[in-house]
CSV table of C-alpha atoms and ligand atoms in Angstrom, one decimal:
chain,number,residue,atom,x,y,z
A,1,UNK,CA,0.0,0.0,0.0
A,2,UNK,CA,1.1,3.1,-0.6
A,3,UNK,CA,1.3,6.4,1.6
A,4,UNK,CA,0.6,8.9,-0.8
A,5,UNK,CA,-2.3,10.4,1.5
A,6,UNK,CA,0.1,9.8,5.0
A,7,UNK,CA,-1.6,12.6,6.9
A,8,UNK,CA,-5.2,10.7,6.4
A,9,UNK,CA,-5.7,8.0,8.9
A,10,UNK,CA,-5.7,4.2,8.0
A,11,UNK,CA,-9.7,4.7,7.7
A,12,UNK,CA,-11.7,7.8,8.0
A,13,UNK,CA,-14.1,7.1,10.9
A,14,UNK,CA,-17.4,7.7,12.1
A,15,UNK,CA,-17.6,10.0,15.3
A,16,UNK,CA,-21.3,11.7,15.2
A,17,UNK,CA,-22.5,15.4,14.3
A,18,UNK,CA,-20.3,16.7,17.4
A,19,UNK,CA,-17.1,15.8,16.2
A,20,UNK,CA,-14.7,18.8,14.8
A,21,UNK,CA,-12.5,16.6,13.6
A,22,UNK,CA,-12.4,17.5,9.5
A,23,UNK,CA,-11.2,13.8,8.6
A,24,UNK,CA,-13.9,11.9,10.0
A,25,UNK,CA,-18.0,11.3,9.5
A,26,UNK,CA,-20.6,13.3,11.1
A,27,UNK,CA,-23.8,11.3,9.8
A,28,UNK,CA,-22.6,8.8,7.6
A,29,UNK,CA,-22.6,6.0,9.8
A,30,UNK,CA,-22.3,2.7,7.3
A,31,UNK,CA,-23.9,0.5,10.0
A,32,UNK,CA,-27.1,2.4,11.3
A,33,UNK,CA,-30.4,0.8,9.9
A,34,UNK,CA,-32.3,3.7,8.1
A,35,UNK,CA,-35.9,2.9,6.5
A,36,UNK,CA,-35.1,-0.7,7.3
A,37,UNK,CA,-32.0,-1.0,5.3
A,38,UNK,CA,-28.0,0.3,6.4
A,39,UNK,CA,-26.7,3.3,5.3
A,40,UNK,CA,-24.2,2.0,2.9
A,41,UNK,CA,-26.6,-0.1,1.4
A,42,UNK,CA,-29.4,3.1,0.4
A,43,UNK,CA,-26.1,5.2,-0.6
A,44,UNK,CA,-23.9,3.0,-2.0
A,45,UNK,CA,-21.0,5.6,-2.7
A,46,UNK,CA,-18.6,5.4,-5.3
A,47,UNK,CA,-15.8,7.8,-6.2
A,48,UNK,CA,-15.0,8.3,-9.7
A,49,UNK,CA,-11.5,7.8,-11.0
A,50,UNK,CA,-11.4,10.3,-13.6
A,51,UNK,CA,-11.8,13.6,-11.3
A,52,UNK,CA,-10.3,12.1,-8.8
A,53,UNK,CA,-7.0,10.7,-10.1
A,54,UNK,CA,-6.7,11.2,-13.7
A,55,UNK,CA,-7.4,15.0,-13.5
A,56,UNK,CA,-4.3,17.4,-12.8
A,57,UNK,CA,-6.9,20.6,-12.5
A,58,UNK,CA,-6.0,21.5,-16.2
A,59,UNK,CA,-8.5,24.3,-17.5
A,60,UNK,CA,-9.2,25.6,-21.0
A,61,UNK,CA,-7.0,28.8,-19.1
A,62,UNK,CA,-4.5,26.8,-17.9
A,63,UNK,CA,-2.2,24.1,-16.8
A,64,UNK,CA,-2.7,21.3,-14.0
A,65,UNK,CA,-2.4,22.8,-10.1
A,66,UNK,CA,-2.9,19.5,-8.2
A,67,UNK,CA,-0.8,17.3,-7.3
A,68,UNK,CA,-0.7,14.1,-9.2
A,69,UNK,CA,2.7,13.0,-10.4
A,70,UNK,CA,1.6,10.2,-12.3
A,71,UNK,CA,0.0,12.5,-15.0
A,72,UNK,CA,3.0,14.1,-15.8
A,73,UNK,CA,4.7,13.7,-19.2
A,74,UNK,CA,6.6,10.4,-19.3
A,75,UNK,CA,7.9,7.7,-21.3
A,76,UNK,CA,7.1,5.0,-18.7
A,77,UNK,CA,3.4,4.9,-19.3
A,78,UNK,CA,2.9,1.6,-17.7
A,79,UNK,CA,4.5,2.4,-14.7
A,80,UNK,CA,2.3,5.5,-14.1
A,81,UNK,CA,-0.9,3.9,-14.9
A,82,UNK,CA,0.0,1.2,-11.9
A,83,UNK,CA,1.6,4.1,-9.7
A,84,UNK,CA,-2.2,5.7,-10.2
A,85,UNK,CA,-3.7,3.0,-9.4
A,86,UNK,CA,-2.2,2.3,-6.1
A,87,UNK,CA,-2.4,5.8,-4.9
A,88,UNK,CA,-6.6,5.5,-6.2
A,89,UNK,CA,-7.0,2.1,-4.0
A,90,UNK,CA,-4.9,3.7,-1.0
A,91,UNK,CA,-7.6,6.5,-1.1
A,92,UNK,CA,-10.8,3.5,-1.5
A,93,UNK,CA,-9.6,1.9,1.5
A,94,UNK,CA,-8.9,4.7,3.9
A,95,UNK,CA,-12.5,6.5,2.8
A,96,UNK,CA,-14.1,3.8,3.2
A,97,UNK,CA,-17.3,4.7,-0.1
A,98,UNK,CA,-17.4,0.6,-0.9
A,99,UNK,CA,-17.6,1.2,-4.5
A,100,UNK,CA,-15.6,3.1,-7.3
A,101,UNK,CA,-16.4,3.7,-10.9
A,102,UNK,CA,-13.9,3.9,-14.0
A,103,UNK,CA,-13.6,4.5,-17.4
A,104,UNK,CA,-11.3,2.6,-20.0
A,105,UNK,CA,-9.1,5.5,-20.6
A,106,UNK,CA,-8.8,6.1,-16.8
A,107,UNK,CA,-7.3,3.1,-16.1
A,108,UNK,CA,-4.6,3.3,-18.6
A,109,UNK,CA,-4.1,5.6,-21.9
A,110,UNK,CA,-4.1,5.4,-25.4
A,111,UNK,CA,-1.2,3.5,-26.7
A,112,UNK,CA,0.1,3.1,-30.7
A,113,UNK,CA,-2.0,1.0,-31.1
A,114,UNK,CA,-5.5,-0.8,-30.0
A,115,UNK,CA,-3.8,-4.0,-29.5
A,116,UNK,CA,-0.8,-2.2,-27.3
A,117,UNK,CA,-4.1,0.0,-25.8
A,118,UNK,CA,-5.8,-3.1,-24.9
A,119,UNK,CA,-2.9,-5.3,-23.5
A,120,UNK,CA,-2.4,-2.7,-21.2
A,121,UNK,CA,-5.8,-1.8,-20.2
A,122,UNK,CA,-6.7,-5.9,-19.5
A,123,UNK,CA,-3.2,-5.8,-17.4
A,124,UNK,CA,-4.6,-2.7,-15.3
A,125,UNK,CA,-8.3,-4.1,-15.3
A,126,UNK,CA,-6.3,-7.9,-13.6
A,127,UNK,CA,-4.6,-5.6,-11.3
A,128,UNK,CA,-7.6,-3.6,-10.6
A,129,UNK,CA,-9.7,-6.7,-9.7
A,130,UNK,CA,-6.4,-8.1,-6.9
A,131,UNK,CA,-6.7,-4.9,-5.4
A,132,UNK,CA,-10.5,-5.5,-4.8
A,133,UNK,CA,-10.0,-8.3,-3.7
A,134,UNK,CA,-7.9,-7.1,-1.0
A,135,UNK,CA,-9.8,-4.1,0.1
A,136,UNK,CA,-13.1,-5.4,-0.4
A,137,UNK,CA,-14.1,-2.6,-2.6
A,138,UNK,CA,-16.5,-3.4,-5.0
A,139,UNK,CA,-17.6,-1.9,-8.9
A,140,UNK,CA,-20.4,0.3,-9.2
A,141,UNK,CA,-19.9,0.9,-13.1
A,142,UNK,CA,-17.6,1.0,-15.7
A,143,UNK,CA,-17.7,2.6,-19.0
A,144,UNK,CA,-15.7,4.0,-22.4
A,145,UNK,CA,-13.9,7.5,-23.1
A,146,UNK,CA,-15.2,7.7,-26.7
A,147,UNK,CA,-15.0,11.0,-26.4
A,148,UNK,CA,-11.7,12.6,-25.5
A,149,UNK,CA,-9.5,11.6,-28.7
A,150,UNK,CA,-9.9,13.2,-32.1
A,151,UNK,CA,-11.3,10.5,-34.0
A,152,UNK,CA,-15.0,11.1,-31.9
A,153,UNK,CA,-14.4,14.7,-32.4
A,154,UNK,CA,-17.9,14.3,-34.3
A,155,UNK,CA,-19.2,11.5,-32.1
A,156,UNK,CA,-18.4,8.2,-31.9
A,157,UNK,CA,-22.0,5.8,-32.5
A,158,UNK,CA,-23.9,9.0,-34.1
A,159,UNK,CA,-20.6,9.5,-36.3
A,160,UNK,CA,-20.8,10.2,-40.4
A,161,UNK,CA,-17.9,7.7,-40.5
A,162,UNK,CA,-19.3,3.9,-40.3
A,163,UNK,CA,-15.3,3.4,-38.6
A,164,UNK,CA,-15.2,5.5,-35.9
A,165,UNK,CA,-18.8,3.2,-35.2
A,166,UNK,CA,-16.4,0.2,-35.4
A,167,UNK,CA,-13.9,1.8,-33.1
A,168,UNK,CA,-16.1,2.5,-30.3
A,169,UNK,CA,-17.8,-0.9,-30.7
A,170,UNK,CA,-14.6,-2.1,-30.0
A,171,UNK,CA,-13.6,0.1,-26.9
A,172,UNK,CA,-16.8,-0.8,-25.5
A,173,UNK,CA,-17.1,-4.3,-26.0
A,174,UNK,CA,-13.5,-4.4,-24.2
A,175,UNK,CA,-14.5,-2.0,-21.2
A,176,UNK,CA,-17.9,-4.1,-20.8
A,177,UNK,CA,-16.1,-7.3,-20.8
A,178,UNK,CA,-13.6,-5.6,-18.2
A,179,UNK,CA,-16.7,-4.4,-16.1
A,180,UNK,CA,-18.2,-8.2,-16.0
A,181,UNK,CA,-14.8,-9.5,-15.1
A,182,UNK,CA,-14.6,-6.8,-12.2
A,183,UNK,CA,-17.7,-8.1,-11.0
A,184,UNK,CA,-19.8,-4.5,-11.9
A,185,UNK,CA,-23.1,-3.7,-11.1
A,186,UNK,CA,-23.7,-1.8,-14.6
A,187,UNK,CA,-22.5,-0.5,-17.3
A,188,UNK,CA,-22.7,3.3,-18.6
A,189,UNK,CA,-22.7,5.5,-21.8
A,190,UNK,CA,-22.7,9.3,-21.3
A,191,UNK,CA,-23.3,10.4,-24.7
A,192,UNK,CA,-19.9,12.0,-24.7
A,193,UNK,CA,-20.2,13.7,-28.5
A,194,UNK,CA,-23.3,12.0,-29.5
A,195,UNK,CA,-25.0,14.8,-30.7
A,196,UNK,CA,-24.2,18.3,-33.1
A,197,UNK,CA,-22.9,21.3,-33.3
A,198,UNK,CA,-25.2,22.4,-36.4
A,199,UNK,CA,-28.1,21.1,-38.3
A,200,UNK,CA,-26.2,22.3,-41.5
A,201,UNK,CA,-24.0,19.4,-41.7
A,202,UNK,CA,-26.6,16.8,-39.7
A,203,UNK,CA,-29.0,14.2,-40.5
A,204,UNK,CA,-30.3,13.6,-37.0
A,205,UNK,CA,-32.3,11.5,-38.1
A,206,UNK,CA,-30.0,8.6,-39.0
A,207,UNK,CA,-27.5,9.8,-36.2
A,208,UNK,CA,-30.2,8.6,-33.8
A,209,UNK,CA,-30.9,5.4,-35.7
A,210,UNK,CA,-27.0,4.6,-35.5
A,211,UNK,CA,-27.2,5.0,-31.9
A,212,UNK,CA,-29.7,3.1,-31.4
A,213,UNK,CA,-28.2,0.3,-33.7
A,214,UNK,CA,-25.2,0.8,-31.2
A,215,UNK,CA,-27.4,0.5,-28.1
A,216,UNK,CA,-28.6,-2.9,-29.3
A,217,UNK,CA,-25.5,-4.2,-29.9
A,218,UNK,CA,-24.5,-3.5,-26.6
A,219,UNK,CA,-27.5,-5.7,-25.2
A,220,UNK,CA,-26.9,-8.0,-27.0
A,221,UNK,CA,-23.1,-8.3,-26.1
A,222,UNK,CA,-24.9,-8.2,-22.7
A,223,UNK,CA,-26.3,-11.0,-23.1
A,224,UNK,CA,-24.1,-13.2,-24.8
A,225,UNK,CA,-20.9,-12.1,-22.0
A,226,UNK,CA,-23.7,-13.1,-19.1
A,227,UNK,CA,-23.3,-9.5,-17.7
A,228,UNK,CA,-26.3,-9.5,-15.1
A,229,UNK,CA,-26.0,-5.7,-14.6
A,230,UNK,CA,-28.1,-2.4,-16.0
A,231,UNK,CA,-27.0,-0.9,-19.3
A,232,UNK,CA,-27.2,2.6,-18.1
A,233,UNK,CA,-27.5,5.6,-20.5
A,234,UNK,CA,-26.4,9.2,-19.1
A,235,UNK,CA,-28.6,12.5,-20.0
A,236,UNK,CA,-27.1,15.7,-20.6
A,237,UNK,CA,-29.1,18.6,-22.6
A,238,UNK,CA,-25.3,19.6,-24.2
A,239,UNK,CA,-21.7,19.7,-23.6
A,240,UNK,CA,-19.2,19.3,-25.3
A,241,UNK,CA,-21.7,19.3,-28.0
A,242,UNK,CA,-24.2,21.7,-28.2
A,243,UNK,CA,-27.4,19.5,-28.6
A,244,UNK,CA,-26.7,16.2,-26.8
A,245,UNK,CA,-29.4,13.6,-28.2
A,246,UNK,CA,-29.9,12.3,-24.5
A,247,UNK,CA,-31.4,15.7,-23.7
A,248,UNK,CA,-32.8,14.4,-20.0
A,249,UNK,CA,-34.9,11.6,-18.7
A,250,UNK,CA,-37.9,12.2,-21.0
A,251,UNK,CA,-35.8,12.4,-24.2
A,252,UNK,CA,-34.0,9.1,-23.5
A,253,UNK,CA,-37.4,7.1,-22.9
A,254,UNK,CA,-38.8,8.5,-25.5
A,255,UNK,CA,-35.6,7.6,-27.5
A,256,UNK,CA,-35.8,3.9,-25.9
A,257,UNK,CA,-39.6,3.7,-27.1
A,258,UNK,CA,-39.3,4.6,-30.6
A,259,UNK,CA,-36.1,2.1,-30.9
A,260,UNK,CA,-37.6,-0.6,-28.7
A,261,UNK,CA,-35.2,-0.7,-26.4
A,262,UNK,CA,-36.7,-0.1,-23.0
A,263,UNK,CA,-36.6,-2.7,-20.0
A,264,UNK,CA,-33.4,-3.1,-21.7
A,265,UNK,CA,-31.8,0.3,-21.0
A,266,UNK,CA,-32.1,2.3,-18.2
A,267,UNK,CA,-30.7,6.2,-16.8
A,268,UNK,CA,-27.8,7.3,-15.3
A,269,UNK,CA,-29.4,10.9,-14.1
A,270,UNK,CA,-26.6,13.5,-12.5
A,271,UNK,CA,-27.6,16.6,-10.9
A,272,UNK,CA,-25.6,18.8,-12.7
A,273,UNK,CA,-27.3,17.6,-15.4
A,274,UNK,CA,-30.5,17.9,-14.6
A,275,UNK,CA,-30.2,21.4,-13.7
A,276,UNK,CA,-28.5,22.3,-16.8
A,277,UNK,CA,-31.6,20.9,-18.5
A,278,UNK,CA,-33.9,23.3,-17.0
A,279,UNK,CA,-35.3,20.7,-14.8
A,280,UNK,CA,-34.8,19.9,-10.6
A,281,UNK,CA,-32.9,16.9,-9.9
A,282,UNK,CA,-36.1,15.3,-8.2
A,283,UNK,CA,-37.7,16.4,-11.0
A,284,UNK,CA,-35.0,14.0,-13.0
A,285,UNK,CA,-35.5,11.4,-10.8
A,286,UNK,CA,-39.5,10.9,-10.2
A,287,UNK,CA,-39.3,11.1,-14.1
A,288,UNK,CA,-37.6,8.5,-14.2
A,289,UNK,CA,-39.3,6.2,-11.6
A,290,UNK,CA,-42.2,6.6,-13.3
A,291,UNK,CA,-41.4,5.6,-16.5
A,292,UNK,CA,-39.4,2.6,-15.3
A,293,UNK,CA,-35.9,3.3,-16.2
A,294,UNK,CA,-35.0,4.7,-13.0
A,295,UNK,CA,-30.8,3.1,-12.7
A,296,UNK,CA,-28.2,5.2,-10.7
A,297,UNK,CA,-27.2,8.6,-10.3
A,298,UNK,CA,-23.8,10.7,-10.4
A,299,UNK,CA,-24.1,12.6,-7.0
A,300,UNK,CA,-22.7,16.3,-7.6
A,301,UNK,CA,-24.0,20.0,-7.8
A,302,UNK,CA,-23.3,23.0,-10.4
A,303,UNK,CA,-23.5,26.9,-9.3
A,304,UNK,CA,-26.9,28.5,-9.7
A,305,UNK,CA,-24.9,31.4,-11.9
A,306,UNK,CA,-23.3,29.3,-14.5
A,307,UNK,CA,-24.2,27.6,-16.7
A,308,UNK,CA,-22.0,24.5,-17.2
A,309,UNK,CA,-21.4,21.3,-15.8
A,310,UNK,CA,-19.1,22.5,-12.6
A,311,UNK,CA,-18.3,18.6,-11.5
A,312,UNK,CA,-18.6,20.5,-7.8
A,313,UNK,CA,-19.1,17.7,-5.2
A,314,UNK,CA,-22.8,18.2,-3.1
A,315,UNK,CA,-22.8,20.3,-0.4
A,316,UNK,CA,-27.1,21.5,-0.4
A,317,UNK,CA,-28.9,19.0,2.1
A,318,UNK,CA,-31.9,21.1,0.9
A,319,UNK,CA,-31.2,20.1,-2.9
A,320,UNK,CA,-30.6,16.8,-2.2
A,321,UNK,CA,-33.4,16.0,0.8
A,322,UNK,CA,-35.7,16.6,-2.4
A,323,UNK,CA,-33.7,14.4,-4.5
A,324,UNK,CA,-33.2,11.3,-1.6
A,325,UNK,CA,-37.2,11.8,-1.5
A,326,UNK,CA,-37.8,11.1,-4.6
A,327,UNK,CA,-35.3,7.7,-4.9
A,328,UNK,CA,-37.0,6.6,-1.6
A,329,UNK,CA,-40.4,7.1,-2.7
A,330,UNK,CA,-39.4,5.0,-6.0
A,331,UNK,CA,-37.9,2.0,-4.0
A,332,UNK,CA,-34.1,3.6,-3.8
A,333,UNK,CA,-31.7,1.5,-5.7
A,334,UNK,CA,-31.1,-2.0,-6.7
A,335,UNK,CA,-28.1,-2.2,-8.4
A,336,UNK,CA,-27.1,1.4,-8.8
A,337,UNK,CA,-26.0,3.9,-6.6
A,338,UNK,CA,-24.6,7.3,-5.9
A,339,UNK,CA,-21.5,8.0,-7.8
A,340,UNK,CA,-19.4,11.4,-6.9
A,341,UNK,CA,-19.0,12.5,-10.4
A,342,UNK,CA,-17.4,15.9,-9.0
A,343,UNK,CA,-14.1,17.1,-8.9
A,344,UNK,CA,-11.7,19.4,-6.7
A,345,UNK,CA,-12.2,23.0,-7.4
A,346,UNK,CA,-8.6,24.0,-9.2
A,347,UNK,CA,-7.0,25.8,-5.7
A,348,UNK,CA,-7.6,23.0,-3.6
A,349,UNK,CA,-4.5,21.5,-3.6
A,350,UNK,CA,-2.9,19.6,-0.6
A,351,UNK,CA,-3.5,16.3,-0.8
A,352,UNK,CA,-6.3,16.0,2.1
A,353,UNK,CA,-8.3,17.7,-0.1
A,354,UNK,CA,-9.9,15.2,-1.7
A,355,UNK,CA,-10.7,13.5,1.6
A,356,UNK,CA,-12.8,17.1,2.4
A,357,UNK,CA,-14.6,16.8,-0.6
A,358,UNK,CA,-15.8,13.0,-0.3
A,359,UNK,CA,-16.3,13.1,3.3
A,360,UNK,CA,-18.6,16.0,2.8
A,361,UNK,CA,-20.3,14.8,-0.2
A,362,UNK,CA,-21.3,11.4,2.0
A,363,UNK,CA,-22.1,13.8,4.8
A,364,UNK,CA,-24.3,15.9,2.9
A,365,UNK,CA,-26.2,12.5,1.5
A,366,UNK,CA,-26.5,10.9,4.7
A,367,UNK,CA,-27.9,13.8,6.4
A,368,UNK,CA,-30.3,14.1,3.0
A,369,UNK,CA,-31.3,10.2,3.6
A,370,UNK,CA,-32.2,11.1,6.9
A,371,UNK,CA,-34.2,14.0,6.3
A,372,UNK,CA,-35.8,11.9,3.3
A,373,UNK,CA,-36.8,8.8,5.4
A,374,UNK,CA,-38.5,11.2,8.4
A,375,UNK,CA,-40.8,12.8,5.8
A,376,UNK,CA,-41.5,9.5,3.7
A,377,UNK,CA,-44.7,7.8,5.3
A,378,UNK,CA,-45.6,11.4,7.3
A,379,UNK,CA,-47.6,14.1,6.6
A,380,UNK,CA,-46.4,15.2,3.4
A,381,UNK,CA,-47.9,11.8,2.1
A,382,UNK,CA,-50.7,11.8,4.0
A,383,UNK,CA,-51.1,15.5,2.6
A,384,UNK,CA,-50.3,14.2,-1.4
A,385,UNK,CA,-52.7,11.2,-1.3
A,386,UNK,CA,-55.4,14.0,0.3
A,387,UNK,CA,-54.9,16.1,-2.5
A,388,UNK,CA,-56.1,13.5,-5.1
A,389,UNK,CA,-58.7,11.9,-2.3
A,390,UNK,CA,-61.6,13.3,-5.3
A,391,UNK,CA,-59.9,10.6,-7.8
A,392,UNK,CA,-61.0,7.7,-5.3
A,393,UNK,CA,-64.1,9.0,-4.6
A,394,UNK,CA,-66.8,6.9,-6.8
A,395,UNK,CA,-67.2,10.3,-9.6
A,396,UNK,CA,-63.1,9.8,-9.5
A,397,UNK,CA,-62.9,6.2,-10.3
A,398,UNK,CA,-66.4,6.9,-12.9
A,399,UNK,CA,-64.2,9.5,-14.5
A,400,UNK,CA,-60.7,7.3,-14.4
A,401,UNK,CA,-61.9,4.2,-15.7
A,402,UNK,CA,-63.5,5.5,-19.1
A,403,UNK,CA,-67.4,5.2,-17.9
A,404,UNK,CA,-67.5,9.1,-18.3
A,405,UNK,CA,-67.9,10.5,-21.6
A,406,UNK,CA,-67.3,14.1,-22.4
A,407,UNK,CA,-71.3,14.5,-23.1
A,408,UNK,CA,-72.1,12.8,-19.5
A,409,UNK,CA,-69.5,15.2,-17.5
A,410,UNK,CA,-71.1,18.1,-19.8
A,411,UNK,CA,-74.4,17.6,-18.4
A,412,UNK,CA,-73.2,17.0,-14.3
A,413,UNK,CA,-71.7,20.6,-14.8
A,414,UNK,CA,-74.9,22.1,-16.5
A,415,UNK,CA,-77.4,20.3,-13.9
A,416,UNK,CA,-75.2,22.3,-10.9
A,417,UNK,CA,-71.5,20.4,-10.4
A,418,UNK,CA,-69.0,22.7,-8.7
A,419,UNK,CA,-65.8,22.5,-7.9
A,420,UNK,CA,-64.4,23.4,-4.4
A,421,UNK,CA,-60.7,24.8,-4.6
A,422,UNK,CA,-58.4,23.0,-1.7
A,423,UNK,CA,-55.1,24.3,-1.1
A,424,UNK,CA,-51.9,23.0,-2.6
A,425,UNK,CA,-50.3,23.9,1.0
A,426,UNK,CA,-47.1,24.9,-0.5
A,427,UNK,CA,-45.7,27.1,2.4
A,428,UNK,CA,-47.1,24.6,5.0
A,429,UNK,CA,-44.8,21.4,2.9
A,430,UNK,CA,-41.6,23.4,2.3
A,431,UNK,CA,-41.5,24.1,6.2
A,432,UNK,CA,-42.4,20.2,6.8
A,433,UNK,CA,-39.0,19.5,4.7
A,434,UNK,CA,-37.1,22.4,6.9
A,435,UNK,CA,-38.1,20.5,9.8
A,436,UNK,CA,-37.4,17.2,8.8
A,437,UNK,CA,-33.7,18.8,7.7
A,438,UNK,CA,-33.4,20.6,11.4
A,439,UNK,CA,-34.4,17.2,13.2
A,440,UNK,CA,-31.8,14.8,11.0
A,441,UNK,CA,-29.9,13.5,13.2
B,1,XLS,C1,-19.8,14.2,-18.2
B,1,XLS,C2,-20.3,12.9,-17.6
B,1,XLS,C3,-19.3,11.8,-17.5
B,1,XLS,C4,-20.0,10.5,-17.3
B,1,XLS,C5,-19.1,9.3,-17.6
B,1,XLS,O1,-20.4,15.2,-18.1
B,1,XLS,O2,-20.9,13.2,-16.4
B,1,XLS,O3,-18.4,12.1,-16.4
B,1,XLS,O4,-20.5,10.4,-16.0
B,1,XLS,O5,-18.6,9.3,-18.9
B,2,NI,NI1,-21.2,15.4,-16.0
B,3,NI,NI1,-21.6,11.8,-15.0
């Protein structure tokens, strides 16, 4: 093991909402039974490679600030690639999140090859799966860059080149077959460039029907590998591109209708995401539940003044009380979980810093899971099923189940039917949630 993080204790503890010490857990607690289940196993934290060990804090302004000296140039790429990977597991096992999340390129980069690329990659992915073995730390998802190198500059299944279609096939049938071998619970696709920069030079059209060709092929490489997980797709309304065809949770189900692909896939929804699509993340996530393709979510927050996706890790218990809601009310997750798709901001960079960031980003949750789980079966349900009490009255159920024709409700109005507004209690809800938040504990 290695002691790259040797000011962190051996394993970052839990010592209650009193503690002042900044390297341990004031309400994540793995062990305590919450709505009938432990905390690790509603949360199910993972921390993301990429941000977390294969970013240097390189902006389009300027160079890397952090301290990751496996990044830097060298000729020795094997070498760095396992130094990374050490330093990634050292961090696992002392926070303690049981799961992590990777994507091919993370693990180990492009060599001159796909062959060389590959050899390299399977070696990482073998050491990968000894060192989970060791620590216990488990996979929550892995996926394919087929986004960073210049071949997808113009996507890689929604391409105009049938190659660059080949290409990715083949990076992701490699990094599935790596995520089934590391024992993952699913499998993602962000849609990376799938989608255009103008309508002048697209035919969105078949760009969608190649995507969805790709998405089949996935399933059925699913399938024939045994992988038992979710095939998870990612929304995000744009960036890099500026219309991403997985716009948010109602764009991909429709998108998984019309190519008959739902039950098959499901969603990846992160917040960031959903806010940059002009939606609430609960808002993301009851979508989903109710069309069925609720999967996993990438737990982070953007800023409320700009307007791209800012990777910052959660600190709003608010924010995410509303989202927990939502996810509890659904049935929480089976095999997905909450991934910390957020990175350092650029200045933060001693090496503890990273612990800060994840140990308040499972703080923030927990505290949001307990909020959640007091206002689940309270009054604010009791105050929703009230609100729709009309629909189970007998007129409800006359309208609901097609008796009612538009003629027959005509006349009930004309021979006297009025309506008697009830209030939506707003005000009185919102200070419920306050509450709940105040009480956590
Ligand atoms: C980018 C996405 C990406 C995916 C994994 O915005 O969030 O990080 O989660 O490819
Ligand atoms: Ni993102
Ligand atoms: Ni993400």
């Amino acid at each position: 093991m290695t002691d790259f993080f040797d000011t962190v204790p051996e394993r970052i503890a839990y010592e209650g909402p009193a503690s002042d010490n900044p390297l341990a857990f004031r309400w994540y607690d793995a062990d305590r039974v919450v709505a009938g289940k432990r905390m690790e196993d509603h949360l199910r934290f993972a921390v993301s490679y990429w941000h977390s060990f294969s970013w240097d804090g390189f902006d389009i302004f300027g160079a890397g600030t952090l301290d990751r000296p496996w990044l830097a140039p060298t000729s020795d790429p094997r070498a760095a690639a396992h130094r990374k990977m050490d330093v990634a597991f050292e961090f696992l096992e002392k926070l303690g999140a049981p799961f992590w999340c990777f994507h091919d390129r993370d693990l180990s980069p492009e060599l001159g090859s796909f062959v060389e690329t590959s050899a390299l990659f399977d070696e990482m992915v073998d050491l990968a799966g000894q060192h989970m073995e060791r620590t216990g730390m488990r996979l929550l998802w892995g996926t394919a860059n087929a986004f960073s190198h210049p071949r997808y500059m113009a996507g890689a299944a929604s391409n105009p080149d049938p190659e660059v279609f080949a290409y990715a096939a083949a990076q992701v049938c490699r990094a599935l077959e790596a995520t089934h071998r590391l024992g993952g619970q699913n499998y993602v696709l962000w849609g990376g460039r799938e989608g255009y920069e103008t309508l002048l030079n697209t035919d969105m059209g078949r760009e969608q029907a190649q995507l969805a060709r790709f998405l089949h092929l996935v399933i059925e490489h699913k399938r024939s590998i045994g992988f038992p997980g979710m095939i998870l797709l990612e929304p995000k309304p744009f960036e890099p591109t500026k219309h991403q065809y997985d716009y948010d949770v109602a764009a991909v189900h429709a998108f998984l209708q019309r190519f008959d692909l739902l039950g098959e896939v499901h969603v990846n929804i992160e917040v960031n995401h959903a806010t940059l699509s002009g939606h609430d993340f609960a808002h993301e996530v009851a979508a989903a539940f109710d069309a069925g393709v609720f999967g996993s979510i990438d737990a982070n927050a953007g800023d409320d003044r700009l307007g791209w996706d800012l990777d910052r890790f959660p600190v709003s218990v608010e924010q995410m009380t509303l989202g927990m809601l939502e996810i509890l009310r659904g049935g929480g997750f089976t095999t997905g979980g909450l991934n910390f798709d957020a990175k350092l901001r650029r200045q933060s960079v001693d090496r503890d810093d990273l612990f800060h960031a994840h140990i308040g980003g499972m703080d923030t949750m927990a505290r949001s899971l307990l909020a959640a789980s007091a206002l689940l079966d309270g009054e604010l349900s009791t105050a929703r099923d009230a609100r729709y009490a009309g629909w189970d009255s007998p007129f409800g159920q006359s309208i609901a189940s097609g008796e009612m024709t538009l003629r027959s409700l005509h006349d009930q109005v004309e021979a006297g039917l009025e309506p008697t507004p009830a209030s939506g209690r707003q005000e009185a809800l919102e200070t419920l949630v306050a509450r709940a938040i105040e009480r956590a504990s």
